[in-house]
Amino acid sequence: MISMTEISRTAVRALRRNKTRSMLTALGIIIGVAAVIAAFAVGQGANKSIDEQIASFGSNFIMVFPDRSASSASGTVRYITYDDALAVEREVSGIEAVAPMINTSAQLVYGNTNWSTSVIGSTPAYSLVQDREVEYGRNINDSDVRQGAKIAVIGKTIADKMFFGEDPVGRSIRIKKVPFTIIGVFRTKGQNTMGQDQDDLVLVPLTAAQRRLVRWNTPGRISTIYVKGVSMNALQYIQNETEVLMRERHRIRPGEPDDFSVRNISQMLEARRKTTAIMSMLLGSIAVISLVVGGIGIMNIMLVSVTERTREIGIRMAVGAKSRDIRFQFLIEAVVLSMVGGTLGIILGVFAGHALASFTAAPPIFSAGSIILAFVFSALVGIGFGYYPAWKASLLDPIDALKYE
Amino acid sequence: MTLVELKDIRKSFSMGREEVEILHGISLSVEKGEFVAMMGPSGSGKSTTMNILGCLDKPTSGTYFLNGQNINDLESDELAVIRNRTIGFVFQGFNLLQKTSALENVELPLLYAGMQKKERRERAKEALIQMGLEDRLYHEPTQLSGGQQQRVAIARGIVNRAPILMADEPTGNLDSKTSDEIMGLFKKINEKEGTTILLVTHEPDVAAYAKRIVHFKDGMITSDEPNRMVKSA
């Protein structure tokens, strides 16, 4: 009885005799497995970062902002106002905090350093809604908002880029040429899944932003309202109640479209998770197709190889190879091809995963499961597509095989 | 002891719709230690008989006893075992595996016999040395002359210490001087090891080395006589 090790050795030697052909044959599997690995890793990485984002955002808040498409249809532009925010806080139950916000972008100047960033005008509730803490100095408080104080809390990035390690607290910077005194620096939050730096921002009192930075004509106009619920479960209720209240306040008759829109952050993230899942599925099915095509490539080359080596098969049979020995030899050649392809594919897939992930900003996750799966799948492709040529080889008649030119 | 016994062997091939019989009842028996040359023009049936004797082909009718065993009812895998254990082959075209060293070629029957690598190496080396190829162990067929290739093939034929060595036109691709060398080797194997040799040839010069000559014509044996003037190399 000839051992598997001996048959494998024979198979490997045969493959090495035709290195170029073997590599090209394995290429289909390499690409297929690499695609499987990369697709899984990027998909899992994106999902994990969405989970993290939900966790870090505090997913239990909703946003209210004006819907321009609706208001332009009626000809009048209705903005969200500070009073809207107060009304929501007063009349909707289940709310933990309401932060009215003005978003604008502005040029910061300190000495001869310039920095362009986003400036947020809000109330102390902002820090509650966004889960932000002040690392040193202090946060803005209600009296700052009442007075419209020209003070600012800055993000870590601005502290680094404009003050180079100097303590920024107490310094004066110009925001749109208006001097503001820095009173604190936020603790760092890092990047979000879109790759945006969450530490590149300035918070000023809502009133200071209204009077000094945006100077909108509509009194009390703000950009957005962030509403944080007491729990995840309360969110749907809060969203419904807020919509009803806003329609009342904006005097929208039944049947007319809203001039505002209410968005739930977890719904938005859920939508993105779905997109990611669809992308993964697409990539995954391309990967499977490419593995099957790779398998057909193996079958094709093995059939050619069996024909080319008919005489070799005849010689082996004449000196005592059983049909089983011949079948195993060619089957193992196919399996070795596909498993070498699988191994190289895994390595390539890890690189490809990292390369792809640089576009999505979420680090890829390579699970042992997906690697084992890819490897097993490539071995199965080898067995599946290698069996027919091997079986054909084993059926050859020794005399015909020996006569083959 | 009778090693090979053919009784009324017939073989037909189908040519399109027609069945063409090319062996019309061959009966032949060979004792252990004989050196038999099977002669005849091409198409006389000697090669077909040889294929049946070598368990590479099956007769359409008739019985074949090899080493006391009836070959007729054996499965192809059982025939493979017999080819491996009982018969060594030498072919006209050498039939060595290309891009494979002489040593590995000779090891092949031992590989299929399930022998361990170390022992295989030893036995293959021994057989090649016996054929005078001690300095050609790692050469591949393309690096060897025709005579050397045929000696590798003979080494492969005897490496399993099979009781029978079958050779089908073993000198067909060789010049006369090399032919004589090769035939000398067969003679030596027959005399020293007591290996039974069955040789197919159409050259009287080659058949002259055998102790017994069987003539074939049109699928039948026409004469079967001892060789009175055995040639020595």
XYZ file of C-alpha atoms in Angstrom:
638
model
C 0.000 0.000 0.000
C 1.501 3.287 -1.078
C 1.290 6.021 1.567
C -0.330 9.455 1.191
C 3.010 11.129 1.901
C 4.569 9.371 -1.079
C 1.680 10.317 -3.346
C 1.845 13.937 -2.144
C 5.586 14.029 -2.781
C 5.015 12.739 -6.327
C 2.294 15.337 -6.845
C 4.417 18.235 -5.605
C 7.316 17.125 -7.795
C 5.028 17.046 -10.845
C 3.782 20.566 -10.082
C 7.307 21.889 -9.642
C 8.247 20.525 -13.043
C 5.799 23.048 -14.522
C 6.212 26.031 -12.204
C 4.819 28.741 -14.459
C 1.787 26.743 -15.401
C 1.140 25.752 -11.793
C 1.346 29.353 -10.602
C -0.969 30.600 -13.337
C -3.430 27.845 -12.527
C -3.349 28.707 -8.844
C -3.875 32.393 -9.668
C -7.638 31.986 -9.974
C -7.788 30.543 -6.475
C -5.349 33.162 -5.162
C -7.586 35.977 -6.373
C -10.765 34.264 -5.172
C -9.464 33.583 -1.689
C -7.903 37.047 -1.424
C -11.267 38.543 -2.324
C -13.064 36.418 0.279
C -10.584 37.374 2.987
C -10.599 41.067 2.095
C -14.384 41.254 1.785
C -14.935 39.616 5.169
C -12.290 41.699 6.891
C -13.483 45.024 5.528
C -17.117 44.165 6.233
C -16.407 43.111 9.783
C -14.174 46.123 10.348
C -16.871 48.501 9.115
C -19.509 46.858 11.284
C -17.312 47.051 14.341
C -16.625 50.723 13.792
C -20.342 51.394 13.368
C -20.930 49.621 16.677
C -18.214 51.708 18.266
C -19.683 54.853 16.817
C -23.083 54.012 18.224
C -21.461 53.395 21.571
C -19.356 56.565 21.532
C -22.015 58.890 20.091
C -24.515 57.890 22.569
C -26.865 56.578 19.941
C -29.923 57.623 21.914
C -30.360 61.048 20.426
C -32.258 62.527 17.546
C -31.525 65.582 15.412
C -34.018 68.189 14.169
C -33.001 70.375 11.268
C -34.726 72.412 8.577
C -35.761 70.672 5.411
C -34.914 73.122 2.658
C -36.628 71.186 -0.128
C -40.018 71.524 1.596
C -39.699 75.178 2.505
C -38.535 76.250 -0.932
C -41.661 74.655 -2.399
C -43.925 76.882 -0.342
C -41.743 79.884 -1.095
C -41.081 80.834 2.515
C -38.103 79.558 4.388
C -38.907 78.374 7.872
C -35.949 77.936 10.131
C -35.605 76.046 13.356
C -35.460 78.470 16.254
C -34.229 78.577 19.788
C -37.876 78.700 20.884
C -38.496 75.395 19.072
C -35.750 73.856 21.144
C -37.213 75.249 24.366
C -40.664 73.958 23.403
C -39.334 70.463 22.753
C -37.583 70.452 26.091
C -40.696 71.703 27.848
C -43.353 69.561 26.199
C -41.853 66.263 25.160
C -41.306 63.765 27.957
C -38.551 61.186 28.218
C -35.860 63.712 27.380
C -32.549 63.928 29.170
C -31.163 67.001 27.429
C -31.876 69.316 24.515
C -29.039 71.162 22.817
C -29.890 73.933 20.359
C -26.964 74.345 17.977
C -25.529 76.747 15.466
C -23.000 75.176 13.105
C -20.656 77.343 11.121
C -17.155 77.147 9.850
C -14.640 79.834 10.593
C -11.055 80.936 10.329
C -9.187 80.961 13.654
C -6.202 83.219 14.177
C -3.732 83.097 17.036
C -0.601 85.194 16.639
C 0.415 84.328 13.075
C -1.147 80.860 13.077
C -4.274 80.278 10.986
C -6.649 77.357 11.269
C -9.934 76.686 9.550
C -12.394 74.652 11.586
C -16.021 74.143 12.476
C -17.479 76.310 15.212
C -20.460 75.211 17.248
C -22.614 77.601 19.186
C -24.612 75.816 21.863
C -25.520 75.511 25.529
C -24.005 73.376 28.309
C -26.413 70.623 27.134
C -24.158 70.138 24.115
C -21.617 68.279 26.225
C -24.360 66.025 27.604
C -25.766 65.173 24.215
C -22.376 64.561 22.622
C -20.783 62.891 25.632
C -17.969 65.392 25.726
C -15.820 66.142 28.716
C -13.449 68.998 29.350
C -9.942 67.730 29.950
C -8.638 70.930 31.508
C -9.980 74.414 32.078
C -13.780 74.568 32.294
C -16.844 74.085 30.114
C -19.307 76.825 29.167
C -22.171 77.323 31.647
C -25.664 78.841 31.610
C -24.507 82.284 32.663
C -22.002 82.343 29.749
C -24.933 81.657 27.435
C -27.104 84.346 29.064
C -24.363 86.943 28.754
C -23.238 85.947 25.292
C -19.687 85.732 26.661
C -16.885 85.687 24.080
C -15.324 82.518 25.402
C -14.504 79.189 23.734
C -13.755 75.554 24.533
C -11.470 74.044 21.884
C -10.825 70.517 20.669
C -7.524 68.732 21.130
C -6.522 69.080 17.483
C -6.763 72.864 17.649
C -4.788 72.930 20.881
C -2.070 70.919 19.121
C -2.113 72.749 15.795
C -2.316 76.312 17.085
C -0.628 76.262 20.464
C 2.088 73.620 20.009
C 2.046 72.394 23.590
C 1.528 75.836 25.113
C -1.371 75.953 27.582
C -4.179 77.545 25.539
C -6.421 78.265 28.545
C -6.659 82.003 29.137
C -5.306 82.893 25.691
C -7.284 84.947 23.255
C -7.933 83.767 19.693
C -9.777 85.469 16.894
C -12.766 83.651 15.405
C -13.915 85.489 12.257
C -11.820 88.377 13.565
C -13.742 88.482 16.870
C -11.542 87.847 19.921
C -12.642 84.940 22.132
C -10.935 83.785 25.320
C -10.196 80.070 25.592
C -11.519 78.620 28.834
C -11.049 74.898 28.303
C -9.930 71.998 26.113
C -12.082 68.935 25.338
C -10.873 65.430 26.008
C -9.940 63.727 22.731
C -12.532 61.586 20.883
C -10.468 60.526 17.876
C -11.809 59.815 14.402
C -15.300 58.700 13.592
C -16.042 55.990 11.007
C -16.157 58.506 8.190
C -12.571 59.333 9.035
C -13.476 62.775 10.375
C -11.435 64.187 13.194
C -13.876 64.750 16.071
C -11.367 66.894 17.951
C -11.199 69.591 15.301
C -13.906 71.930 16.662
C -14.600 74.986 18.795
C -17.567 75.357 21.139
C -18.818 78.864 21.978
C -21.988 79.985 23.811
C -25.057 79.887 21.506
C -25.708 83.604 22.036
C -22.133 84.578 21.210
C -22.372 82.616 17.954
C -25.697 84.299 17.081
C -24.456 87.828 17.747
C -20.795 87.671 16.728
C -20.333 84.889 14.199
C -23.390 84.188 12.019
C -25.444 87.367 12.399
C -28.568 85.773 10.888
C -31.541 88.072 10.319
C -34.197 85.699 11.626
C -34.338 86.164 15.375
C -33.563 83.018 17.350
C -32.618 81.078 14.254
C -30.441 78.022 14.935
C -29.059 75.207 12.746
C -30.087 72.071 14.560
C -31.580 70.727 17.739
C -30.001 67.666 19.344
C -32.381 65.833 21.646
C -31.034 63.146 23.945
C -33.513 60.624 25.274
C -33.358 58.997 28.687
C -33.022 55.637 26.970
C -32.827 53.962 23.593
C -36.448 52.782 24.013
C -37.766 56.286 24.516
C -36.310 57.421 21.206
C -39.123 56.423 18.863
C -41.646 58.110 21.162
C -39.550 61.252 21.391
C -39.160 61.322 17.630
C -42.928 61.048 17.080
C -43.776 63.638 19.736
C -41.171 66.051 18.421
C -42.557 65.754 14.896
C -46.115 66.466 16.119
C -44.940 69.409 18.196
C -42.868 70.885 15.390
C -45.768 70.610 12.914
C -47.972 72.445 15.403
C -45.419 75.151 16.036
C -44.734 75.617 12.318
C -48.478 75.544 11.597
C -48.249 72.836 8.997
C -51.686 71.691 7.887
C -52.450 67.982 7.517
C -51.275 66.736 4.113
C -48.604 69.399 3.798
C -45.004 68.287 3.922
C -42.806 69.022 6.930
C -40.426 71.944 6.656
C -38.051 70.219 9.047
C -36.756 66.730 9.391
C -36.127 64.581 12.414
C -33.383 62.004 12.194
C -32.476 59.267 14.524
C -28.730 58.668 14.620
C -29.088 54.939 15.156
C -31.367 54.759 12.093
C -28.707 56.501 10.045
C -26.054 54.122 11.301
C -28.360 51.180 10.693
C -28.757 52.329 7.107
C -25.005 52.460 6.761
C -24.704 49.013 8.281
C -27.091 47.759 5.611
C -25.035 49.386 2.875
C -21.949 47.755 4.293
C -23.688 44.382 4.403
C -24.757 44.739 0.763
C -21.198 45.688 -0.198
C -19.848 42.661 1.662
C -22.385 40.399 -0.001
C -21.455 41.763 -3.410
C -17.745 41.334 -2.790
C -18.398 37.927 -1.303
C -20.340 36.712 -4.315
C -17.658 38.020 -6.658
C -15.189 36.095 -4.524
C -17.199 32.889 -4.756
C -17.595 33.284 -8.521
C -13.876 33.833 -8.857
C -13.180 30.722 -6.758
C -15.438 28.683 -9.000
C -13.740 30.125 -12.090
C -10.421 29.305 -10.454
C -11.650 25.758 -9.891
C -12.628 25.435 -13.532
C -9.119 26.641 -14.405
C -7.674 23.883 -12.266
C -9.921 21.304 -13.880
C -8.952 22.518 -17.333
C -5.217 22.370 -16.656
C -5.500 19.010 -14.923
C -7.314 17.593 -17.959
C -4.546 18.898 -20.209
C -1.994 17.488 -17.829
C -3.626 14.043 -17.782
C -3.593 13.962 -21.585
C 0.005 15.121 -21.779
C 1.099 12.584 -19.223
C -0.816 9.624 -20.621
C 2.425 7.752 -21.217
C 3.598 8.463 -17.676
C 0.309 7.049 -16.407
C 0.844 3.965 -18.588
C 4.353 3.454 -17.212
C 3.122 3.800 -13.648
C 0.318 1.317 -14.279
C 2.692 -1.156 -15.957
C 4.990 -1.220 -12.936
C 2.131 -1.747 -10.523
C 0.185 1.460 -9.835
C -3.450 0.701 -9.061
C -6.140 2.965 -10.477
C -6.587 4.315 -6.956
C -2.895 5.349 -6.861
C -3.259 7.246 -10.146
C -6.511 8.863 -9.038
C -4.989 10.034 -5.783
C -1.873 11.356 -7.498
C -3.847 13.664 -9.768
C -6.401 14.556 -7.131
C -3.649 15.566 -4.748
C -1.992 17.616 -7.472
C -5.249 19.560 -7.821
C -5.660 19.914 -4.071
C -2.055 21.039 -3.598
C -2.558 23.621 -6.358
C -5.705 24.977 -4.755
C -4.309 24.961 -1.226
C -1.105 26.725 -2.265
C -3.419 29.155 -4.058
C -5.472 29.427 -0.880
C -2.445 30.177 1.288
C -1.086 32.812 -1.084
C -4.613 34.166 -1.422
C -4.895 34.607 2.336
C -1.632 36.574 2.399
C -2.721 38.695 -0.561
C -6.157 39.129 1.021
C -4.641 40.562 4.185
C -2.802 43.185 2.129
C -5.853 43.855 -0.016
C -7.994 44.198 3.107
C -5.698 46.852 4.509
C -5.570 48.656 1.162
C -9.374 48.643 0.825
C -9.839 49.685 4.431
C -7.775 52.807 3.850
C -10.772 54.088 1.859
C -13.299 53.306 4.562
C -11.155 54.421 7.519
C -12.282 51.403 9.525
C -9.446 48.994 10.257
C -10.168 45.556 8.720
C -10.760 42.609 11.058
C -9.245 39.286 10.019
C -10.997 36.589 11.961
C -9.543 33.107 12.275
C -12.944 31.849 11.141
C -12.840 33.587 7.775
C -9.256 32.450 7.154
C -10.075 28.834 7.979
C -13.226 29.079 5.880
C -11.290 30.409 2.884
C -8.674 27.693 3.256
C -11.194 24.876 3.588
C -13.182 26.274 0.684
C -10.119 26.326 -1.553
C -9.307 22.730 -0.606
C -12.897 21.775 -1.468
C -12.584 23.543 -4.824
C -9.438 21.475 -5.460
C -11.196 18.224 -4.605
C -14.370 19.170 -6.452
C -12.727 20.257 -9.672
C -9.755 17.898 -9.472
C -11.816 14.753 -9.118
C -13.016 14.466 -12.695
C -9.555 14.700 -14.340
C -8.126 12.328 -11.727
C -10.922 9.868 -12.300
C -10.355 10.068 -16.071
C -6.666 9.368 -15.551
C -7.397 6.331 -13.406
C -9.659 4.821 -16.064
C -6.933 4.738 -18.719
C -6.057 1.373 -20.192
C -2.370 0.588 -19.550
C -1.714 -0.612 -23.107
C -3.343 2.397 -24.781
C -1.558 4.668 -22.339
C 1.827 3.114 -23.082
C 1.291 3.427 -26.834
C 0.288 7.106 -26.540
C 2.672 9.401 -28.410
C 7.914 -25.875 -12.211
C 5.556 -24.341 -14.760
C 5.504 -20.594 -14.358
C 3.428 -19.546 -17.332
C 0.668 -21.529 -18.964
C -1.504 -20.276 -21.817
C -4.297 -22.552 -23.012
C -6.096 -21.838 -26.278
C -5.845 -18.071 -25.929
C -7.954 -16.113 -28.403
C -8.126 -12.381 -28.768
C -10.475 -10.322 -30.929
C -10.765 -6.641 -31.514
C -13.793 -4.896 -32.866
C -13.042 -2.981 -36.034
C -16.135 -0.929 -36.535
C -18.942 -3.503 -36.638
C -16.752 -6.472 -37.324
C -14.993 -8.585 -34.762
C -11.488 -9.408 -35.942
C -9.732 -12.270 -34.224
C -5.974 -11.780 -34.144
C -4.947 -14.643 -31.853
C -6.350 -17.981 -32.959
C -5.760 -20.257 -29.985
C -2.285 -19.803 -28.543
C -1.048 -22.461 -26.132
C 2.313 -22.026 -24.517
C 3.924 -23.105 -21.311
C 7.136 -21.773 -19.836
C 9.131 -23.332 -17.006
C 10.919 -21.382 -14.332
C 14.364 -20.225 -15.446
C 13.749 -20.407 -19.179
C 14.860 -17.750 -21.672
C 12.272 -17.691 -24.452
C 12.343 -15.560 -27.571
C 9.036 -14.945 -29.321
C 9.669 -14.200 -32.989
C 7.610 -13.314 -35.970
C 6.848 -10.532 -38.421
C 4.777 -7.574 -37.354
C 1.099 -8.433 -37.080
C 1.899 -12.038 -36.198
C 0.390 -11.650 -32.724
C 3.579 -11.889 -30.695
C 3.159 -8.473 -29.077
C -0.514 -9.090 -28.258
C 0.482 -12.412 -26.687
C 3.161 -10.565 -24.724
C 0.613 -8.004 -23.461
C -1.614 -10.832 -22.264
C 1.347 -12.568 -20.638
C 2.264 -9.253 -18.973
C -1.240 -8.870 -17.519
C -1.608 -5.593 -19.404
C -4.368 -7.026 -21.574
C -7.022 -9.705 -21.165
C -7.751 -12.515 -23.615
C -11.183 -12.837 -25.188
C -11.191 -16.540 -24.372
C -8.831 -19.229 -23.106
C -7.118 -19.567 -19.778
C -3.913 -18.117 -18.405
C -2.200 -19.502 -15.332
C 0.682 -17.483 -13.940
C 2.619 -18.937 -11.015
C -0.290 -21.372 -10.508
C -2.851 -18.564 -10.301
C -5.698 -18.187 -12.768
C -5.427 -14.689 -14.196
C -8.732 -14.624 -16.079
C -11.026 -13.617 -13.257
C -8.804 -10.966 -11.676
C -9.823 -7.315 -11.294
C -7.626 -4.616 -12.770
C -6.245 -3.701 -9.329
C -5.304 -7.333 -8.694
C -3.575 -7.396 -12.075
C -1.665 -4.273 -10.984
C -0.395 -6.179 -7.960
C 0.754 -9.058 -10.195
C 2.521 -6.657 -12.570
C 4.178 -5.162 -9.537
C 5.287 -8.374 -7.790
C 5.650 -11.043 -10.468
C 6.612 -9.273 -13.680
C 9.289 -6.811 -14.726
C 8.897 -4.963 -18.038
C 11.400 -3.659 -20.554
C 9.997 -1.780 -23.554
C 11.349 -0.831 -26.957
C 11.005 2.901 -26.241
C 12.523 2.532 -22.745
C 9.462 4.208 -21.205
C 11.285 6.034 -18.466
C 9.678 8.966 -16.644
C 11.094 12.178 -18.062
C 12.761 14.803 -15.835
C 13.168 12.086 -13.242
C 16.500 10.659 -12.149
C 17.571 7.112 -13.015
C 17.366 6.268 -9.325
C 13.784 7.483 -8.983
C 12.773 5.680 -12.168
C 14.118 2.430 -10.806
C 12.421 3.056 -7.457
C 8.986 3.293 -9.082
C 7.905 -0.384 -8.766
C 9.105 -0.394 -5.145
C 7.089 2.787 -4.492
C 3.917 1.033 -5.614
C 4.912 -2.038 -3.602
C 4.720 0.254 -0.547
C 8.364 0.003 0.411
C 9.937 2.622 2.680
C 12.076 5.308 1.087
C 15.400 4.239 2.568
C 15.065 0.620 1.525
C 13.867 1.717 -1.915
C 16.974 3.813 -2.414
C 19.203 0.902 -1.419
C 17.531 -1.603 -3.695
C 17.382 0.800 -6.662
C 21.048 1.696 -6.262
C 21.930 -2.013 -6.137
C 20.026 -2.722 -9.355
C 21.647 0.225 -11.173
C 25.104 -0.857 -10.020
C 24.326 -4.340 -11.320
C 23.623 -2.707 -14.689
C 26.930 -0.862 -14.551
C 25.376 2.563 -14.002
C 26.902 3.429 -10.618
C 28.024 6.839 -11.945
C 24.677 7.669 -13.571
C 22.344 7.404 -10.560
C 21.172 11.008 -10.632
C 21.080 11.493 -14.396
C 17.758 12.107 -16.086
C 16.785 10.147 -19.228
C 17.720 13.020 -21.578
C 21.252 12.993 -20.150
C 21.694 9.284 -20.928
C 22.450 7.408 -24.169
C 19.943 4.904 -25.575
C 21.889 1.950 -24.197
C 22.125 3.584 -20.783
C 18.413 4.365 -20.791
C 17.613 0.755 -21.608
C 19.887 -0.386 -18.786
C 17.958 1.888 -16.411
C 14.762 0.269 -17.708
C 16.211 -3.226 -17.100
C 17.224 -2.179 -13.599
C 13.620 -1.084 -13.057
C 12.462 -4.463 -14.404
C 14.582 -6.494 -11.980
C 14.497 -4.234 -8.912
C 11.437 -5.947 -7.456
C 13.132 -9.372 -7.838
C 10.169 -10.512 -9.879
C 10.440 -14.093 -11.171
C 9.680 -13.020 -14.769
C 11.233 -10.308 -16.909
C 9.381 -9.462 -20.115
C 11.015 -7.487 -22.887
C 9.205 -6.203 -25.979
C 11.717 -5.405 -28.726
C 14.242 -4.178 -26.146
C 16.900 -3.526 -28.805
C 14.604 -2.019 -31.410
C 15.918 1.503 -30.847
C 19.592 0.551 -30.394
C 22.570 0.007 -32.701
C 23.936 -3.529 -33.035
C 26.858 -3.061 -30.658
C 24.625 -1.714 -27.921
C 22.085 -4.433 -28.712
C 24.692 -7.054 -27.995
C 25.533 -5.383 -24.680
C 21.891 -5.312 -23.649
C 21.301 -8.924 -24.685
C 24.389 -9.912 -22.720
C 22.777 -8.337 -19.663
C 19.559 -10.329 -20.173
C 21.575 -13.508 -20.512
C 23.485 -12.706 -17.341
C 20.261 -12.019 -15.409
C 18.799 -15.283 -16.659
C 21.863 -17.315 -15.749
C 22.877 -15.686 -12.470
C 19.518 -14.830 -10.916
C 17.503 -17.609 -12.498
C 14.980 -15.028 -13.713
C 12.664 -16.311 -16.408
C 12.917 -14.103 -19.479
C 10.304 -13.692 -22.196
C 11.566 -11.701 -25.138
C 9.679 -10.414 -28.175
C 11.778 -9.596 -31.220
C 11.798 -9.888 -34.985
C 15.586 -9.945 -35.247
C 17.203 -13.411 -35.424
C 20.445 -11.928 -34.038
C 18.645 -10.917 -30.881
C 16.597 -14.112 -30.589
C 19.849 -16.057 -30.827
C 20.591 -15.254 -27.169
C 17.514 -17.191 -26.008
C 17.506 -20.855 -25.083
C 14.168 -21.455 -26.757
C 12.608 -19.813 -29.780
C 8.866 -19.651 -30.494
C 7.762 -18.509 -33.947
C 4.463 -16.716 -34.502
C 2.617 -16.204 -37.756
C -0.895 -14.886 -38.397
C -1.939 -15.246 -34.801
C -0.700 -18.782 -34.349
C 2.449 -20.508 -33.112
C 4.173 -22.150 -36.057
C 7.200 -23.580 -34.320
C 8.535 -23.959 -30.794
C 12.068 -25.328 -30.523
C 15.096 -25.151 -28.285
C 17.911 -22.959 -29.641
C 20.812 -25.233 -30.477
C 23.362 -22.466 -30.878
C 22.887 -20.010 -28.013
C 24.855 -16.866 -28.723
C 27.025 -15.346 -26.036
C 27.965 -11.695 -25.908
